[in-house]
Amino acid sequence: PPEVILSPGKNRTVECKAIAGRPAAQIFWAPEGDCVTGKEYQDNGTVTTRSRCHYPDGNVSTVTCLVSHLTGNRSQSTDLLPDSSSSCLDGQQMALPPMEVTTSLSVQMGTKVVLYCPCIPLTRVLITTWRIRFRNKPSCKIAHDRETNQTIETNCVDRRITWASRPDQSPHLQIYATAITHDGYFRCQMATYHGNFRRGYHLQVLGLGTPESPGSTLLIILYAKLSLLVVILVMVGFAFFQWINDCRE
């Protein structure tokens, strides 16, 4: 199976690579954009499929790369970076983004997701904080102080949610293999001398729940016990009537 990598680029472009598949994987996009797709054939018989898309429509904010392969289908979603993304991670001057931006994002269970902070040069940021309010489990908080270069985590025990080892260089959050338990609200807040800037995501994970909720599990157990009780009563009733018939004979 291929390794899938999805990377947003400058000027509302994004590239998806299905690396070293055998046979070659196919790449589709949702929504469709202005895309160019090609294949690179390796000496070992594997093929890397590469697709680069441009989305000039400013109404498109989130795109999904769909990779089709004989070993199974995969998908990854990402936000498009703004046109000024080339200066997000350096000290160049740029207009500050809106104080708060919120995006609704729906993904299939098992999808890898990258969530982005506001587009601000990190040299201006004092503290970066991710606050996560899950629907069915305790909230999580991750904060990084640039001056002391210290990271503090609270209730963040889900190892599928990862932050870069150097959050002063990459403040974005990644979720490997999303699950139903990742349903919730994710917000990145960047504190600067000019104020606090936030970017939030209402994340909805589509698919069957794993693990099941305690209520669902209890109902299943009760149903199984009830079914077993009915079977036992039928067997006992049949044996009783058989005994009655034997006595009469």
Short mmCIF file of N, CA, C and O in Angstrom, two decimals, residues 8-138:
data_model
loop_
_atom_site.label_atom_id
_atom_site.label_comp_id
_atom_site.label_asym_id
_atom_site.label_seq_id
_atom_site.Cartn_x
_atom_site.Cartn_y
_atom_site.Cartn_z
N PRO A 8 -0.36 21.39 2.20
CA PRO A 8 -0.82 22.66 1.63
C PRO A 8 0.37 23.54 1.27
O PRO A 8 1.41 23.51 1.94
N GLY A 9 0.24 24.31 0.19
CA GLY A 9 1.31 25.18 -0.26
C GLY A 9 0.86 26.62 -0.40
O GLY A 9 -0.22 27.00 0.06
N LYS A 10 1.69 27.40 -1.05
CA LYS A 10 1.41 28.82 -1.22
C LYS A 10 0.31 29.04 -2.24
O LYS A 10 0.06 28.20 -3.11
N ASN A 11 -0.32 30.22 -2.14
CA ASN A 11 -1.29 30.67 -3.15
C ASN A 11 -2.43 29.67 -3.37
O ASN A 11 -2.79 29.38 -4.50
N ARG A 12 -2.94 29.09 -2.26
CA ARG A 12 -4.12 28.22 -2.30
C ARG A 12 -3.88 26.99 -3.16
O ARG A 12 -4.73 26.57 -3.94
N THR A 13 -2.71 26.41 -3.03
CA THR A 13 -2.40 25.14 -3.70
C THR A 13 -2.22 24.06 -2.63
O THR A 13 -1.95 24.34 -1.46
N VAL A 14 -2.37 22.82 -3.06
CA VAL A 14 -2.19 21.69 -2.16
C VAL A 14 -1.71 20.50 -2.98
O VAL A 14 -2.10 20.33 -4.13
N GLU A 15 -0.83 19.70 -2.39
CA GLU A 15 -0.28 18.54 -3.09
C GLU A 15 -0.54 17.28 -2.28
O GLU A 15 -0.38 17.26 -1.06
N CYS A 16 -0.97 16.24 -2.99
CA CYS A 16 -1.21 14.94 -2.37
C CYS A 16 -0.31 13.91 -3.07
O CYS A 16 -0.29 13.84 -4.31
N LYS A 17 0.39 13.11 -2.29
CA LYS A 17 1.28 12.07 -2.83
C LYS A 17 0.90 10.72 -2.26
O LYS A 17 0.74 10.57 -1.05
N ALA A 18 0.75 9.73 -3.14
CA ALA A 18 0.59 8.33 -2.75
C ALA A 18 1.90 7.64 -3.11
O ALA A 18 2.13 7.30 -4.27
N ILE A 19 2.76 7.45 -2.12
CA ILE A 19 4.15 7.08 -2.36
C ILE A 19 4.33 5.56 -2.36
O ILE A 19 3.86 4.86 -1.46
N ALA A 20 5.03 5.08 -3.39
CA ALA A 20 5.48 3.68 -3.46
C ALA A 20 4.34 2.68 -3.37
O ALA A 20 4.36 1.76 -2.55
N GLY A 21 3.33 2.87 -4.19
CA GLY A 21 2.24 1.90 -4.25
C GLY A 21 2.52 0.83 -5.29
O GLY A 21 3.22 1.05 -6.27
N ARG A 22 1.96 -0.35 -5.07
CA ARG A 22 2.10 -1.43 -6.05
C ARG A 22 0.77 -2.15 -6.14
O ARG A 22 0.39 -2.82 -5.19
N PRO A 23 -0.01 -1.94 -7.20
CA PRO A 23 0.24 -1.09 -8.36
C PRO A 23 0.01 0.39 -8.01
O PRO A 23 -0.17 0.72 -6.83
N ALA A 24 0.00 1.25 -9.03
CA ALA A 24 -0.15 2.68 -8.80
C ALA A 24 -1.52 2.99 -8.21
O ALA A 24 -2.53 2.40 -8.58
N ALA A 25 -1.55 3.94 -7.27
CA ALA A 25 -2.81 4.39 -6.69
C ALA A 25 -3.42 5.49 -7.56
O ALA A 25 -2.73 6.13 -8.36
N GLN A 26 -4.72 5.69 -7.39
CA GLN A 26 -5.42 6.78 -8.06
C GLN A 26 -5.78 7.83 -7.02
O GLN A 26 -6.08 7.52 -5.87
N ILE A 27 -5.74 9.11 -7.43
CA ILE A 27 -6.02 10.22 -6.53
C ILE A 27 -7.22 11.00 -7.04
O ILE A 27 -7.28 11.36 -8.22
N PHE A 28 -8.17 11.26 -6.14
CA PHE A 28 -9.33 12.10 -6.44
C PHE A 28 -9.41 13.20 -5.39
O PHE A 28 -8.83 13.08 -4.30
N TRP A 29 -10.13 14.27 -5.70
CA TRP A 29 -10.21 15.42 -4.80
C TRP A 29 -11.66 15.77 -4.51
O TRP A 29 -12.53 15.62 -5.36
N ALA A 30 -11.90 16.24 -3.30
CA ALA A 30 -13.21 16.77 -2.93
C ALA A 30 -12.99 18.08 -2.15
O ALA A 30 -12.38 18.04 -1.07
N PRO A 31 -13.47 19.22 -2.68
CA PRO A 31 -14.07 19.37 -4.01
C PRO A 31 -13.00 19.31 -5.09
O PRO A 31 -11.80 19.36 -4.79
N GLU A 32 -13.43 19.20 -6.33
CA GLU A 32 -12.50 19.18 -7.44
C GLU A 32 -11.91 20.58 -7.65
O GLU A 32 -12.58 21.59 -7.47
N GLY A 33 -10.64 20.62 -8.04
CA GLY A 33 -9.97 21.89 -8.32
C GLY A 33 -9.25 21.83 -9.65
O GLY A 33 -9.50 20.95 -10.48
N ASP A 34 -8.38 22.79 -9.85
CA ASP A 34 -7.55 22.82 -11.05
C ASP A 34 -6.32 21.96 -10.76
O ASP A 34 -5.36 22.43 -10.16
N CYS A 35 -6.36 20.69 -11.17
CA CYS A 35 -5.37 19.70 -10.72
C CYS A 35 -4.54 19.15 -11.87
O CYS A 35 -5.02 19.02 -12.99
N VAL A 36 -3.30 18.81 -11.51
CA VAL A 36 -2.40 18.13 -12.43
C VAL A 36 -1.87 16.89 -11.71
O VAL A 36 -1.33 17.00 -10.60
N THR A 37 -2.05 15.72 -12.32
CA THR A 37 -1.67 14.46 -11.69
C THR A 37 -0.67 13.72 -12.57
O THR A 37 -0.83 13.67 -13.79
N GLY A 38 0.35 13.15 -11.94
CA GLY A 38 1.36 12.39 -12.67
C GLY A 38 1.84 11.21 -11.86
O GLY A 38 1.54 11.08 -10.66
N LYS A 39 2.61 10.33 -12.52
CA LYS A 39 3.12 9.12 -11.86
C LYS A 39 4.63 9.05 -12.03
O LYS A 39 5.17 9.39 -13.08
N GLU A 40 5.30 8.57 -11.00
CA GLU A 40 6.75 8.36 -11.01
C GLU A 40 7.02 6.88 -10.79
O GLU A 40 6.66 6.33 -9.74
N TYR A 41 7.63 6.22 -11.75
CA TYR A 41 7.88 4.78 -11.69
C TYR A 41 9.27 4.52 -11.12
O TYR A 41 10.26 5.08 -11.58
N GLN A 42 9.32 3.65 -10.12
CA GLN A 42 10.58 3.33 -9.44
C GLN A 42 11.15 2.01 -9.98
O GLN A 42 10.43 1.17 -10.54
N ASP A 43 12.45 1.81 -9.75
CA ASP A 43 13.13 0.61 -10.23
C ASP A 43 12.62 -0.66 -9.54
O ASP A 43 12.71 -1.75 -10.10
N ASN A 44 12.08 -0.53 -8.31
CA ASN A 44 11.62 -1.71 -7.58
C ASN A 44 10.19 -2.11 -7.94
O ASN A 44 9.60 -2.98 -7.32
N GLY A 45 9.60 -1.44 -8.95
CA GLY A 45 8.27 -1.81 -9.40
C GLY A 45 7.15 -1.02 -8.75
O GLY A 45 5.98 -1.19 -9.12
N THR A 46 7.46 -0.17 -7.78
CA THR A 46 6.43 0.65 -7.15
C THR A 46 6.23 1.94 -7.94
O THR A 46 7.08 2.33 -8.73
N VAL A 47 5.10 2.58 -7.68
CA VAL A 47 4.76 3.81 -8.39
C VAL A 47 4.29 4.86 -7.39
O VAL A 47 3.51 4.56 -6.48
N THR A 48 4.80 6.07 -7.53
CA THR A 48 4.35 7.19 -6.71
C THR A 48 3.43 8.07 -7.55
O THR A 48 3.83 8.56 -8.61
N THR A 49 2.21 8.25 -7.09
CA THR A 49 1.24 9.11 -7.76
C THR A 49 1.24 10.45 -7.05
O THR A 49 1.12 10.53 -5.83
N ARG A 50 1.38 11.53 -7.83
CA ARG A 50 1.47 12.87 -7.27
C ARG A 50 0.42 13.76 -7.95
O ARG A 50 0.32 13.79 -9.18
N SER A 51 -0.37 14.46 -7.15
CA SER A 51 -1.40 15.34 -7.69
C SER A 51 -1.32 16.69 -6.99
O SER A 51 -1.32 16.77 -5.76
N ARG A 52 -1.23 17.76 -7.77
CA ARG A 52 -1.18 19.12 -7.24
C ARG A 52 -2.39 19.90 -7.75
O ARG A 52 -2.67 19.89 -8.95
N CYS A 53 -3.10 20.56 -6.82
CA CYS A 53 -4.32 21.28 -7.18
C CYS A 53 -4.24 22.74 -6.75
O CYS A 53 -3.60 23.07 -5.74
N HIS A 54 -4.91 23.57 -7.53
CA HIS A 54 -5.04 24.99 -7.21
C HIS A 54 -6.52 25.30 -7.04
O HIS A 54 -7.35 24.87 -7.85
N TYR A 55 -6.86 26.06 -5.98
CA TYR A 55 -8.24 26.41 -5.69
C TYR A 55 -8.39 27.93 -5.67
O TYR A 55 -8.24 28.57 -4.62
N PRO A 56 -8.65 28.53 -6.84
CA PRO A 56 -8.78 30.00 -6.88
C PRO A 56 -10.04 30.50 -6.19
O PRO A 56 -10.11 31.68 -5.83
N ASP A 57 -11.06 29.63 -6.03
CA ASP A 57 -12.31 30.03 -5.40
C ASP A 57 -12.08 30.27 -3.91
O ASP A 57 -11.77 29.36 -3.15
N GLY A 58 -12.25 31.52 -3.50
CA GLY A 58 -12.01 31.86 -2.10
C GLY A 58 -12.99 31.25 -1.14
O GLY A 58 -12.76 31.26 0.08
N ASN A 59 -14.11 30.70 -1.62
CA ASN A 59 -15.10 30.07 -0.74
C ASN A 59 -14.68 28.68 -0.30
O ASN A 59 -15.28 28.11 0.62
N VAL A 60 -13.70 28.08 -0.97
CA VAL A 60 -13.20 26.76 -0.61
C VAL A 60 -12.13 26.92 0.46
O VAL A 60 -11.12 27.58 0.23
N SER A 61 -12.34 26.33 1.62
CA SER A 61 -11.37 26.45 2.71
C SER A 61 -10.75 25.12 3.10
O SER A 61 -9.61 25.08 3.58
N THR A 62 -11.48 24.01 2.90
CA THR A 62 -11.00 22.69 3.29
C THR A 62 -11.11 21.73 2.12
O THR A 62 -12.14 21.70 1.44
N VAL A 63 -10.06 20.98 1.85
CA VAL A 63 -10.06 20.02 0.74
C VAL A 63 -9.67 18.65 1.27
O VAL A 63 -8.98 18.52 2.29
N THR A 64 -10.10 17.61 0.55
CA THR A 64 -9.82 16.23 0.93
C THR A 64 -9.21 15.49 -0.24
O THR A 64 -9.72 15.56 -1.36
N CYS A 65 -8.10 14.81 0.03
CA CYS A 65 -7.46 13.96 -0.96
C CYS A 65 -7.93 12.52 -0.73
O CYS A 65 -7.80 11.98 0.37
N LEU A 66 -8.49 11.91 -1.78
CA LEU A 66 -9.01 10.54 -1.71
C LEU A 66 -8.08 9.64 -2.53
O LEU A 66 -7.92 9.84 -3.74
N VAL A 67 -7.48 8.67 -1.88
CA VAL A 67 -6.53 7.77 -2.53
C VAL A 67 -7.18 6.40 -2.67
O VAL A 67 -7.57 5.78 -1.66
N SER A 68 -7.31 5.93 -3.90
CA SER A 68 -7.91 4.63 -4.18
C SER A 68 -6.80 3.63 -4.53
O SER A 68 -5.97 3.89 -5.42
N HIS A 69 -6.80 2.49 -3.84
CA HIS A 69 -5.77 1.46 -4.07
C HIS A 69 -6.35 0.09 -3.79
O HIS A 69 -7.33 -0.05 -3.04
N LEU A 70 -5.77 -0.93 -4.38
CA LEU A 70 -6.26 -2.30 -4.20
C LEU A 70 -6.23 -2.73 -2.73
O LEU A 70 -7.03 -3.56 -2.31
N THR A 71 -5.30 -2.17 -1.96
CA THR A 71 -5.18 -2.56 -0.55
C THR A 71 -6.15 -1.79 0.35
O THR A 71 -6.16 -2.01 1.55
N GLY A 72 -6.93 -0.90 -0.23
CA GLY A 72 -7.89 -0.13 0.57
C GLY A 72 -7.83 1.35 0.22
O GLY A 72 -6.82 1.84 -0.30
N ASN A 73 -8.91 2.05 0.51
CA ASN A 73 -8.99 3.47 0.23
C ASN A 73 -8.59 4.28 1.46
O ASN A 73 -8.87 3.88 2.59
N ARG A 74 -7.96 5.41 1.22
CA ARG A 74 -7.53 6.29 2.30
C ARG A 74 -7.91 7.73 1.95
O ARG A 74 -8.06 8.05 0.77
N SER A 75 -8.02 8.56 2.96
CA SER A 75 -8.33 9.97 2.72
C SER A 75 -7.67 10.82 3.78
O SER A 75 -7.49 10.39 4.93
N GLN A 76 -7.28 12.03 3.38
CA GLN A 76 -6.74 13.02 4.31
C GLN A 76 -7.34 14.37 3.95
O GLN A 76 -7.58 14.66 2.78
N SER A 77 -7.57 15.20 4.97
CA SER A 77 -8.15 16.52 4.76
C SER A 77 -7.22 17.58 5.33
O SER A 77 -6.50 17.34 6.31
N THR A 78 -7.26 18.78 4.74
CA THR A 78 -6.45 19.88 5.23
C THR A 78 -7.10 21.20 4.86
O THR A 78 -7.92 21.26 3.93
N ASP A 79 -6.74 22.24 5.57
CA ASP A 79 -7.17 23.59 5.22
C ASP A 79 -6.21 24.19 4.21
O ASP A 79 -4.99 23.91 4.25
N LEU A 80 -6.73 25.00 3.31
CA LEU A 80 -5.88 25.76 2.40
C LEU A 80 -5.26 26.92 3.16
O LEU A 80 -5.94 27.61 3.94
N LEU A 81 -3.98 27.14 2.94
CA LEU A 81 -3.33 28.28 3.56
C LEU A 81 -3.70 29.55 2.79
O LEU A 81 -3.93 29.51 1.58
N PRO A 82 -3.78 30.70 3.48
CA PRO A 82 -4.10 31.94 2.77
C PRO A 82 -2.98 32.33 1.81
O PRO A 82 -1.89 31.79 1.85
N ASP A 83 -3.29 33.29 0.92
CA ASP A 83 -2.32 33.70 -0.10
C ASP A 83 -1.02 34.22 0.51
O ASP A 83 0.02 34.17 -0.12
N SER A 84 -1.09 34.74 1.72
CA SER A 84 0.10 35.30 2.36
C SER A 84 0.86 34.27 3.18
O SER A 84 1.67 34.62 4.03
N SER A 85 0.62 32.99 2.92
CA SER A 85 1.22 31.94 3.76
C SER A 85 2.73 31.92 3.70
O SER A 85 3.38 31.39 4.58
N SER A 86 3.32 32.51 2.66
CA SER A 86 4.78 32.48 2.54
C SER A 86 5.45 33.22 3.69
O SER A 86 6.62 32.99 3.97
N SER A 87 4.73 34.13 4.36
CA SER A 87 5.34 34.89 5.44
C SER A 87 4.78 34.49 6.80
O SER A 87 4.96 35.20 7.78
N CYS A 88 4.05 33.36 6.87
CA CYS A 88 3.45 32.96 8.15
C CYS A 88 4.51 32.59 9.17
O CYS A 88 4.33 32.86 10.35
N LEU A 89 5.57 31.94 8.75
CA LEU A 89 6.52 31.37 9.69
C LEU A 89 7.84 32.12 9.71
O LEU A 89 8.86 31.58 10.12
N ASP A 90 7.86 33.38 9.24
CA ASP A 90 9.09 34.16 9.29
C ASP A 90 8.78 35.53 9.88
O ASP A 90 7.67 35.81 10.31
N GLY A 91 9.75 36.41 9.87
CA GLY A 91 9.59 37.70 10.51
C GLY A 91 9.16 38.81 9.58
O GLY A 91 9.17 39.98 9.96
N GLN A 92 8.77 38.52 8.35
CA GLN A 92 8.36 39.56 7.44
C GLN A 92 7.06 40.20 7.92
O GLN A 92 6.25 39.60 8.60
N GLN A 93 6.86 41.45 7.51
CA GLN A 93 5.64 42.16 7.89
C GLN A 93 4.46 41.64 7.08
O GLN A 93 4.58 41.32 5.91
N MET A 94 3.33 41.54 7.74
CA MET A 94 2.12 41.12 7.06
C MET A 94 0.92 41.64 7.84
O MET A 94 1.02 41.95 9.03
N ALA A 95 -0.21 41.78 7.15
CA ALA A 95 -1.42 42.21 7.84
C ALA A 95 -1.89 41.11 8.77
O ALA A 95 -1.87 39.94 8.41
N LEU A 96 -2.33 41.50 9.97
CA LEU A 96 -2.80 40.51 10.92
C LEU A 96 -4.14 39.95 10.46
O LEU A 96 -4.96 40.67 9.89
N PRO A 97 -4.39 38.65 10.70
CA PRO A 97 -5.65 38.03 10.29
C PRO A 97 -6.78 38.47 11.20
O PRO A 97 -6.55 39.18 12.19
N PRO A 98 -8.02 38.07 10.92
CA PRO A 98 -9.11 38.37 11.85
C PRO A 98 -8.83 37.79 13.23
O PRO A 98 -8.09 36.82 13.38
N MET A 99 -9.42 38.40 14.24
CA MET A 99 -9.17 37.99 15.62
C MET A 99 -9.60 36.54 15.86
O MET A 99 -9.01 35.85 16.68
N GLU A 100 -10.63 36.09 15.15
CA GLU A 100 -11.11 34.72 15.37
C GLU A 100 -11.73 34.19 14.09
O GLU A 100 -12.51 34.88 13.44
N VAL A 101 -11.37 32.95 13.71
CA VAL A 101 -11.92 32.27 12.54
C VAL A 101 -12.35 30.88 12.99
O VAL A 101 -11.63 30.20 13.73
N THR A 102 -13.55 30.47 12.56
CA THR A 102 -14.07 29.15 12.92
C THR A 102 -14.43 28.38 11.65
O THR A 102 -15.05 28.94 10.75
N THR A 103 -14.04 27.12 11.60
CA THR A 103 -14.30 26.26 10.45
C THR A 103 -14.99 24.98 10.91
O THR A 103 -14.62 24.42 11.95
N SER A 104 -15.99 24.54 10.15
CA SER A 104 -16.63 23.24 10.41
C SER A 104 -15.99 22.21 9.48
O SER A 104 -15.89 22.43 8.28
N LEU A 105 -15.56 21.09 10.05
CA LEU A 105 -14.82 20.08 9.30
C LEU A 105 -15.40 18.71 9.60
O LEU A 105 -15.49 18.30 10.75
N SER A 106 -15.82 17.99 8.54
CA SER A 106 -16.33 16.62 8.67
C SER A 106 -15.37 15.68 7.95
O SER A 106 -15.04 15.91 6.79
N VAL A 107 -14.94 14.62 8.63
CA VAL A 107 -13.99 13.67 8.06
C VAL A 107 -14.46 12.26 8.36
O VAL A 107 -15.20 12.02 9.33
N GLN A 108 -14.02 11.31 7.53
CA GLN A 108 -14.32 9.91 7.78
C GLN A 108 -13.39 9.37 8.87
O GLN A 108 -12.24 9.78 8.99
N MET A 109 -13.93 8.45 9.67
CA MET A 109 -13.14 7.82 10.72
C MET A 109 -11.91 7.15 10.11
O MET A 109 -11.99 6.50 9.08
N GLY A 110 -10.75 7.34 10.74
CA GLY A 110 -9.50 6.79 10.24
C GLY A 110 -8.70 7.78 9.42
O GLY A 110 -7.55 7.50 9.07
N THR A 111 -9.28 8.94 9.12
CA THR A 111 -8.59 9.95 8.32
C THR A 111 -7.55 10.68 9.16
O THR A 111 -7.75 10.94 10.34
N LYS A 112 -6.42 11.02 8.53
CA LYS A 112 -5.43 11.87 9.18
C LYS A 112 -5.80 13.32 8.92
O LYS A 112 -6.10 13.71 7.80
N VAL A 113 -5.78 14.16 9.97
CA VAL A 113 -6.20 15.55 9.87
C VAL A 113 -5.11 16.45 10.43
O VAL A 113 -4.50 16.14 11.46
N VAL A 114 -4.87 17.57 9.74
CA VAL A 114 -3.96 18.61 10.23
C VAL A 114 -4.78 19.87 10.47
O VAL A 114 -5.47 20.34 9.58
N LEU A 115 -4.71 20.41 11.69
CA LEU A 115 -5.44 21.61 12.07
C LEU A 115 -4.44 22.76 12.23
O LEU A 115 -3.42 22.61 12.90
N TYR A 116 -4.77 23.90 11.63
CA TYR A 116 -3.82 25.01 11.54
C TYR A 116 -4.17 26.14 12.50
O TYR A 116 -5.34 26.43 12.75
N CYS A 117 -3.13 26.79 13.01
CA CYS A 117 -3.28 27.98 13.83
C CYS A 117 -3.45 29.21 12.94
O CYS A 117 -3.28 29.13 11.72
N PRO A 118 -3.78 30.38 13.52
CA PRO A 118 -3.83 31.60 12.72
C PRO A 118 -2.50 31.86 12.03
O PRO A 118 -1.43 31.50 12.53
N CYS A 119 -2.57 32.48 10.86
CA CYS A 119 -1.38 32.74 10.06
C CYS A 119 -0.68 34.00 10.57
O CYS A 119 -0.94 35.11 10.10
N ILE A 120 0.18 33.80 11.56
CA ILE A 120 0.91 34.91 12.17
C ILE A 120 2.39 34.52 12.25
O ILE A 120 2.71 33.39 12.62
N PRO A 121 3.33 35.42 11.92
CA PRO A 121 4.75 35.09 12.10
C PRO A 121 5.03 34.71 13.54
O PRO A 121 4.63 35.41 14.47
N LEU A 122 5.70 33.59 13.74
CA LEU A 122 5.90 33.06 15.09
C LEU A 122 6.80 33.95 15.94
O LEU A 122 6.81 33.83 17.17
N THR A 123 7.56 34.84 15.29
CA THR A 123 8.39 35.76 16.08
C THR A 123 7.54 36.75 16.85
O THR A 123 8.01 37.38 17.80
N ARG A 124 6.26 36.91 16.45
CA ARG A 124 5.36 37.82 17.15
C ARG A 124 4.59 37.13 18.27
O ARG A 124 3.93 37.78 19.07
N VAL A 125 4.62 35.80 18.30
CA VAL A 125 3.76 35.05 19.21
C VAL A 125 4.46 34.86 20.56
O VAL A 125 5.62 34.47 20.63
N LEU A 126 3.71 35.13 21.63
CA LEU A 126 4.22 34.92 22.99
C LEU A 126 3.87 33.53 23.50
O LEU A 126 4.73 32.79 23.96
N ILE A 127 2.59 33.17 23.41
CA ILE A 127 2.12 31.86 23.89
C ILE A 127 1.14 31.30 22.88
O ILE A 127 0.24 31.99 22.41
N THR A 128 1.34 30.04 22.52
CA THR A 128 0.40 29.31 21.65
C THR A 128 -0.31 28.25 22.49
O THR A 128 0.33 27.48 23.19
N THR A 129 -1.65 28.23 22.41
CA THR A 129 -2.44 27.31 23.23
C THR A 129 -3.47 26.60 22.37
O THR A 129 -4.23 27.24 21.63
N TRP A 130 -3.49 25.28 22.46
CA TRP A 130 -4.56 24.48 21.87
C TRP A 130 -5.50 24.04 22.98
O TRP A 130 -5.07 23.41 23.96
N ARG A 131 -6.79 24.39 22.86
CA ARG A 131 -7.83 23.93 23.78
C ARG A 131 -8.77 23.02 23.01
O ARG A 131 -9.29 23.41 21.96
N ILE A 132 -9.00 21.83 23.53
CA ILE A 132 -9.83 20.84 22.85
C ILE A 132 -10.96 20.44 23.79
O ILE A 132 -10.73 19.94 24.89
N ARG A 133 -12.20 20.67 23.34
CA ARG A 133 -13.37 20.27 24.10
C ARG A 133 -14.03 19.08 23.39
O ARG A 133 -14.72 19.26 22.39
N PHE A 134 -13.75 17.89 23.90
CA PHE A 134 -14.34 16.68 23.32
C PHE A 134 -15.80 16.57 23.75
O PHE A 134 -16.20 17.09 24.78
N ARG A 135 -16.58 15.84 22.94
CA ARG A 135 -18.00 15.68 23.27
C ARG A 135 -18.21 14.67 24.40
O ARG A 135 -19.11 14.82 25.22
N ASN A 136 -17.37 13.62 24.44
CA ASN A 136 -17.64 12.51 25.35
C ASN A 136 -16.48 12.16 26.27
O ASN A 136 -16.43 11.06 26.80
N LYS A 137 -15.53 13.09 26.44
CA LYS A 137 -14.44 12.83 27.38
C LYS A 137 -13.86 14.17 27.84
O LYS A 137 -14.18 15.21 27.27
N PRO A 138 -13.01 14.16 28.90
CA PRO A 138 -12.52 15.43 29.46
C PRO A 138 -11.78 16.28 28.43
O PRO A 138 -11.20 15.78 27.48
#
